[in-house]
mmCIF file of C-alpha atoms in Angstrom:
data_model
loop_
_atom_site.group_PDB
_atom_site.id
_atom_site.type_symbol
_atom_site.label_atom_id
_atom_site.label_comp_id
_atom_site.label_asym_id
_atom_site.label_seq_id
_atom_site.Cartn_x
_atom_site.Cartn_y
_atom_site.Cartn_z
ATOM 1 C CA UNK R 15 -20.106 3.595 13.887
ATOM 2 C CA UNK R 16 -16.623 3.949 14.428
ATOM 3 C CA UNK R 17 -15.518 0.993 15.159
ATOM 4 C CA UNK R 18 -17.483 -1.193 12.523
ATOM 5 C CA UNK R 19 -15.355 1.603 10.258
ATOM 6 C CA UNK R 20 -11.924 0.964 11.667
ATOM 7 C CA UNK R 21 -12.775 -2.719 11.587
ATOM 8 C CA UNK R 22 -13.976 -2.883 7.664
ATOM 9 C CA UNK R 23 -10.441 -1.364 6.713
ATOM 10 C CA UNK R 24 -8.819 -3.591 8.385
ATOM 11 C CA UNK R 25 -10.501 -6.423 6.793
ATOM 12 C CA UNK R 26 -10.020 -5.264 3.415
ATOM 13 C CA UNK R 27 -6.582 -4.284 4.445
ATOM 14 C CA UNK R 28 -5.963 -8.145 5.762
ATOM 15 C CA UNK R 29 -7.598 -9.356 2.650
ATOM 16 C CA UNK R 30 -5.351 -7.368 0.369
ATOM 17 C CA UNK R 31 -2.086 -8.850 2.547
ATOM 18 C CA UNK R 32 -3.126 -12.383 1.404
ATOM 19 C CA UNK R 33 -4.726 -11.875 -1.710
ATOM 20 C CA UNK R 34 -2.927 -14.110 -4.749
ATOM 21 C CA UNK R 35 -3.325 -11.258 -7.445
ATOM 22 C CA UNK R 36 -2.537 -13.626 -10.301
ATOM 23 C CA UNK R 37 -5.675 -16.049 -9.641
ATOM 24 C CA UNK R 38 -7.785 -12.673 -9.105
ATOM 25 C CA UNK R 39 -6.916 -11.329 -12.288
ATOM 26 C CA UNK R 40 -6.058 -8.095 -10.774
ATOM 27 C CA UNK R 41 -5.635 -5.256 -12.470
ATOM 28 C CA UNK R 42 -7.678 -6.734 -15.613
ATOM 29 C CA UNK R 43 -10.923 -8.670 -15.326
ATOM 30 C CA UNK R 44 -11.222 -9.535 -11.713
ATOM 31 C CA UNK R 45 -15.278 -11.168 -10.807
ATOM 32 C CA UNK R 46 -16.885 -11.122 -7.706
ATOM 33 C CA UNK R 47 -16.830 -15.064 -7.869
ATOM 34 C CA UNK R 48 -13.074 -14.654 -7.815
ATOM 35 C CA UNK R 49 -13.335 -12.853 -4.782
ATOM 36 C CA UNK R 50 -15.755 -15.180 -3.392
ATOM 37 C CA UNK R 51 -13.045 -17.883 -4.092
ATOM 38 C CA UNK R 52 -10.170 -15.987 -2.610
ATOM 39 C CA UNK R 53 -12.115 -15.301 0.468
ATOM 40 C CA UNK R 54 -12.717 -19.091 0.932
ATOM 41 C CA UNK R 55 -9.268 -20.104 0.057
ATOM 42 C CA UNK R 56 -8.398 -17.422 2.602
ATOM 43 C CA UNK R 57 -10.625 -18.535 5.423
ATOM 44 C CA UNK R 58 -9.928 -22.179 5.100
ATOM 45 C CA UNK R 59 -6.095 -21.438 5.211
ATOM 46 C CA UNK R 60 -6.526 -19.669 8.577
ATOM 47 C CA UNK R 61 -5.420 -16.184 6.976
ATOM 48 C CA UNK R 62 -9.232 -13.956 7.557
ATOM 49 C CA UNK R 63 -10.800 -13.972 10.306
ATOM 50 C CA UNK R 64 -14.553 -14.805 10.346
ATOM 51 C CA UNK R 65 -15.162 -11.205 11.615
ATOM 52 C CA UNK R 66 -13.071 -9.892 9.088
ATOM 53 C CA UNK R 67 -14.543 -12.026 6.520
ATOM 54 C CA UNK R 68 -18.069 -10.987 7.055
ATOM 55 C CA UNK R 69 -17.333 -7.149 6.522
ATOM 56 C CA UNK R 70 -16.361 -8.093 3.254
ATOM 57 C CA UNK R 71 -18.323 -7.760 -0.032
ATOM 58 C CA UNK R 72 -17.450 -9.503 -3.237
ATOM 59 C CA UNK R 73 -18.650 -6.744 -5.957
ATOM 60 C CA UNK R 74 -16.450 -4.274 -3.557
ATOM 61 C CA UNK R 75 -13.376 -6.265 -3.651
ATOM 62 C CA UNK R 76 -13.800 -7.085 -7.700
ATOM 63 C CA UNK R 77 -13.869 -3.307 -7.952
ATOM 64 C CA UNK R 78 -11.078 -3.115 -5.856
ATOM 65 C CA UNK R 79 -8.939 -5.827 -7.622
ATOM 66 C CA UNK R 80 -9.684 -4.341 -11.107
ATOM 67 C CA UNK R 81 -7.869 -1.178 -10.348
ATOM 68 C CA UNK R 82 -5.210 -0.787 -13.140
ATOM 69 C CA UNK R 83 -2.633 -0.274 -10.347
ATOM 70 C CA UNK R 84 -2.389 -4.180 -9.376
ATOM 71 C CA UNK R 85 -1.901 -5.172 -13.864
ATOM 72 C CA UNK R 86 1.642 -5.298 -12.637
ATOM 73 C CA UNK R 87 1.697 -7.180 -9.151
ATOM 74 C CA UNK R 88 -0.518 -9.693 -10.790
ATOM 75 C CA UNK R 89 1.699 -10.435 -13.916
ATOM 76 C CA UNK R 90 4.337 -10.854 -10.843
ATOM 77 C CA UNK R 91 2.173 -13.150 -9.158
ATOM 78 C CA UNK R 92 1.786 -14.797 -12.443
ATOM 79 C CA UNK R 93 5.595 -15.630 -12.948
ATOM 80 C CA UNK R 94 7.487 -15.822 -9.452
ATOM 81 C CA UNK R 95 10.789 -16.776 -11.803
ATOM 82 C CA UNK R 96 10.640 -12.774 -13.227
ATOM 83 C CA UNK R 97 13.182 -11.405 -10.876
ATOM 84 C CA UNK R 98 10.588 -9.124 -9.175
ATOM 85 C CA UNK R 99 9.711 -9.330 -5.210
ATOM 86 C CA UNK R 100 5.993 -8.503 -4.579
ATOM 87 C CA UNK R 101 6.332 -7.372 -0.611
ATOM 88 C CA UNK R 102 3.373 -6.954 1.233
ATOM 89 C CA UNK R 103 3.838 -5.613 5.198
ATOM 90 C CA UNK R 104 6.844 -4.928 4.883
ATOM 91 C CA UNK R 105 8.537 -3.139 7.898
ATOM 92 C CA UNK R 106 11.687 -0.949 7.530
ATOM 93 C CA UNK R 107 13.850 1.292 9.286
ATOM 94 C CA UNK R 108 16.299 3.390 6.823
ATOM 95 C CA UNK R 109 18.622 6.091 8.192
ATOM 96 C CA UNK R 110 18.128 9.444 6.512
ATOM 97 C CA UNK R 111 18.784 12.814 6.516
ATOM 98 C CA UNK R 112 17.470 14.458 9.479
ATOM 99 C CA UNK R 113 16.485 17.562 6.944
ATOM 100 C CA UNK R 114 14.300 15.128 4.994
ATOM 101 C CA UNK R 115 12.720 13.441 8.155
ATOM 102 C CA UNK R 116 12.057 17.211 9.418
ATOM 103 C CA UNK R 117 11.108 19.089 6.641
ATOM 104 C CA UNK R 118 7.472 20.136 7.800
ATOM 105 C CA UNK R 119 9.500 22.194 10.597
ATOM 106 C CA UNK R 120 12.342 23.668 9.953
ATOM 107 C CA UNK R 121 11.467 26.383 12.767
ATOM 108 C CA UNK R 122 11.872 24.192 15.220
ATOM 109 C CA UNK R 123 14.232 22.312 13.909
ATOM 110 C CA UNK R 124 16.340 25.149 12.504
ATOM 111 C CA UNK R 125 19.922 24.366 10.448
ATOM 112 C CA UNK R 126 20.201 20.853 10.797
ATOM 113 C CA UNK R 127 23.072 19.946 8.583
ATOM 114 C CA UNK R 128 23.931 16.044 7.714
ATOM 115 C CA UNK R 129 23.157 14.488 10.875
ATOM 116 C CA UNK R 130 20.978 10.952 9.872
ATOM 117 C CA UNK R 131 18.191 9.758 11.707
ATOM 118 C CA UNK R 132 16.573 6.786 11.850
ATOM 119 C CA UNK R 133 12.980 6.518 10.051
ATOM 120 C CA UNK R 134 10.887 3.342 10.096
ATOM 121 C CA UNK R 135 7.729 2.337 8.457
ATOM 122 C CA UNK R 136 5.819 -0.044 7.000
ATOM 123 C CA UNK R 137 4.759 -0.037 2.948
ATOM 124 C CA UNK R 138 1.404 -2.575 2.571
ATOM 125 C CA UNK R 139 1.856 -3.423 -0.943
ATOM 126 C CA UNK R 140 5.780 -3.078 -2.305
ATOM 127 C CA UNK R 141 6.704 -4.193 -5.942
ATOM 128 C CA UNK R 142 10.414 -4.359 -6.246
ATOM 129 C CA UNK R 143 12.317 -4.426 -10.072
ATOM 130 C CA UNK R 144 15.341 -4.375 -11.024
ATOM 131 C CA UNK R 145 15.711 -0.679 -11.567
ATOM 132 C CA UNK R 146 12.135 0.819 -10.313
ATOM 133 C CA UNK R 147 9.381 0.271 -7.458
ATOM 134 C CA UNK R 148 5.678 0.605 -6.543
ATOM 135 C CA UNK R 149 4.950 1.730 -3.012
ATOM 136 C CA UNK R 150 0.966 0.784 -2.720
ATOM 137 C CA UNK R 151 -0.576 2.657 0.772
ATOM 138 C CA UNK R 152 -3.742 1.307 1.596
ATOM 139 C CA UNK R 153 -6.378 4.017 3.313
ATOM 140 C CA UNK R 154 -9.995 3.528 4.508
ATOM 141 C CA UNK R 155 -10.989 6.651 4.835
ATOM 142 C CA UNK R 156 -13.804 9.010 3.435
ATOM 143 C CA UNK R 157 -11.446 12.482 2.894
ATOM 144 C CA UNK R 158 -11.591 13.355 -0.720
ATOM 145 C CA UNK R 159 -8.463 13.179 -3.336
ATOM 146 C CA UNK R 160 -7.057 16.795 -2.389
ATOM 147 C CA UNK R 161 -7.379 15.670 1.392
ATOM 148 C CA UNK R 162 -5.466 12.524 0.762
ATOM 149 C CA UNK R 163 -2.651 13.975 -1.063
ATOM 150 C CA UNK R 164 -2.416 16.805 1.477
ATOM 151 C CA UNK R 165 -2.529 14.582 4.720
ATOM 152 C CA UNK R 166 -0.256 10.869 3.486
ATOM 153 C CA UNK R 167 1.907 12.727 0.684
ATOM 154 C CA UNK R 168 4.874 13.283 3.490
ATOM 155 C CA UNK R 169 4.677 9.819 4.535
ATOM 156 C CA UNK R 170 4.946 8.950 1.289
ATOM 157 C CA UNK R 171 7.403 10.855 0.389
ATOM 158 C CA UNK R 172 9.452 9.087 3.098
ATOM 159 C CA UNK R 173 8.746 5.665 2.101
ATOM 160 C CA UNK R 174 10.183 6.927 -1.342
ATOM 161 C CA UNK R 175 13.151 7.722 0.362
ATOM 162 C CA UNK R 176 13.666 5.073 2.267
ATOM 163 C CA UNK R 177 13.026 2.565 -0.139
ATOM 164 C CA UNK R 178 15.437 3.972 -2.365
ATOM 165 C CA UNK R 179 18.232 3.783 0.235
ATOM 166 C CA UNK R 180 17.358 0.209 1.130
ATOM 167 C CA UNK R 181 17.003 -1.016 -2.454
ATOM 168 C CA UNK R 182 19.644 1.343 -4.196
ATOM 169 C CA UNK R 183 16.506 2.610 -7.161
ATOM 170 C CA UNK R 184 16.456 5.830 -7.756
ATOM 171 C CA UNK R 185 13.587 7.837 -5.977
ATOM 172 C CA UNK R 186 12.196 9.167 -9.233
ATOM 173 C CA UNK R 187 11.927 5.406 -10.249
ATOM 174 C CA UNK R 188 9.554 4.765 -7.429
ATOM 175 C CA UNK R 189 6.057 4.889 -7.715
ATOM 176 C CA UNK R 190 3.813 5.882 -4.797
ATOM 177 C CA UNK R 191 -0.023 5.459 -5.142
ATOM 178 C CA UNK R 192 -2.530 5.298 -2.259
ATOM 179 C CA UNK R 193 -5.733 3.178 -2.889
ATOM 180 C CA UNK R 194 -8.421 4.176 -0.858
ATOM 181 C CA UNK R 195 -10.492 0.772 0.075
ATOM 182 C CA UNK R 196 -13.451 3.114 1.510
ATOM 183 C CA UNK R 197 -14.082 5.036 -1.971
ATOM 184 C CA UNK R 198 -12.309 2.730 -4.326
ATOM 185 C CA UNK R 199 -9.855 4.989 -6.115
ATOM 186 C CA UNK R 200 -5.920 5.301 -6.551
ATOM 187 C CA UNK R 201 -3.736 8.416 -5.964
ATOM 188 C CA UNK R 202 -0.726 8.845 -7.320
ATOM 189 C CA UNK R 203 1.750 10.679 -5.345
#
C-alpha cells in the first residue's frame, strides 16, 4: 500500500545517504554482493534500520549504483585528497530574488522588483568542484520522465540557484539530475 511505498523510498533514500560509493564501484561495475556488503557494514554501524534494511533488494540497489551518474562521486569517494566535497543532506537557506522564488505566479505576485527572499532546501546527493556541481534529487515515485521533469524541474531549478550563490559556480556549471529509486532511471534537468 501506501505506506510500505513511502517507507521503501525512504530506505533506499537512507541507504543512498550512507552509501561509500568508492567500495560500491558506483557508477561502473557495482554487484549485488557489494550491496549485500554495504548493507551489513551499514546495519552493524547503526546507520539502516532493520525495517529499512529489509525493504531493500541487492540486484535493485546494484542497478541503482551502476547508474553512470555516481562514475564521478565514486572517483571522489575514491580520493578524499581531490579537492572535491561529496555532500549528502545537505540543508540550505540562500537569499534570492523574490522574481526567481515566484516565477510560477507572477499574477499574484505582480512587479516584484529586487526585493530577496529567503529560500531553503535540502539537495540529497551534492558534488562540489572547484568550478562546477552535481545536484543529485532522489524520487520514489512511479510518474513517468515527462511527469518528473514537469512536477521537480522548479525545485530544481532553485537548488541551481541557490547553490550557485552559496558556492560562487556558475549556474550553467551545475548539474541537476533526479534519479528515480522506484523505476531506476536519471533525469537530467
Amino acid at each position: 500500500g501506501g505506506k510500505n511505498h513511502r517507507l521503501t523510498g525512504l530506505a533506499y533514500h537512507a541507504f543512498l545517504q550512507y552509501a561509500d560509493f568508492g567500495f560500491l564501484r558506483a557508477g561502473g561495475d557495482t554487484s549485488a554482493n557489494l550491496a549485500a556488503k554495504e548493507r551489513a557494514r551499514m546495519a552493524a554501524a547503526g546507520l539502516l534500520s532493520e525495517e529499512y534494511n529489509s525493504l531493500l533488494d541487492n540486484e535493485k540497489l546494484a542497478s541503482l549504483l551502476r547508474n553512470k551518474l555516481f562514475a564521478r562521486f565514486a572517483e571522489v569517494s575514491a580520493r578524499p585528497d581531490s579537492g572535491a566535497q561529496i555532500l549528502r543532506e545537505r540543508n540550505f537557506l540562500a537569499a534570492l530574488p523574490v522574481k526567481d522564488v515566484y516565477f510560477f505566479d507572477s499574477s499574484r505576485y505582480g512587479n516584484i522588483g529586487n526585493e530577496t527572499t529567503l529560500f531553503q532546501g535540502a539537495a540529497d546527493l551534492l558534488l562540489l568542484e572547484k568550478d562546477c556541481a552535481h545536484i543529485v534529487d532522489y524520487k520514489f515515485s512511479s510518474r513517468d520522465e515527462n511527469s518528473l521533469r514537469q512536477k521537480y524541474t522548479p525545485q530544481l531549478e532553485l537548488y541551481r540557484k541557490a547553490v550557485a550563490k552559496i558556492s560562487g559556480i556558475a549556474e550553467e556549471k551545475i548539474r541537476c539530475t533526479i534519479l528515480n529509486l522506484l523505476r531506476g532511471c536519471s533525469l537530467e534537468i
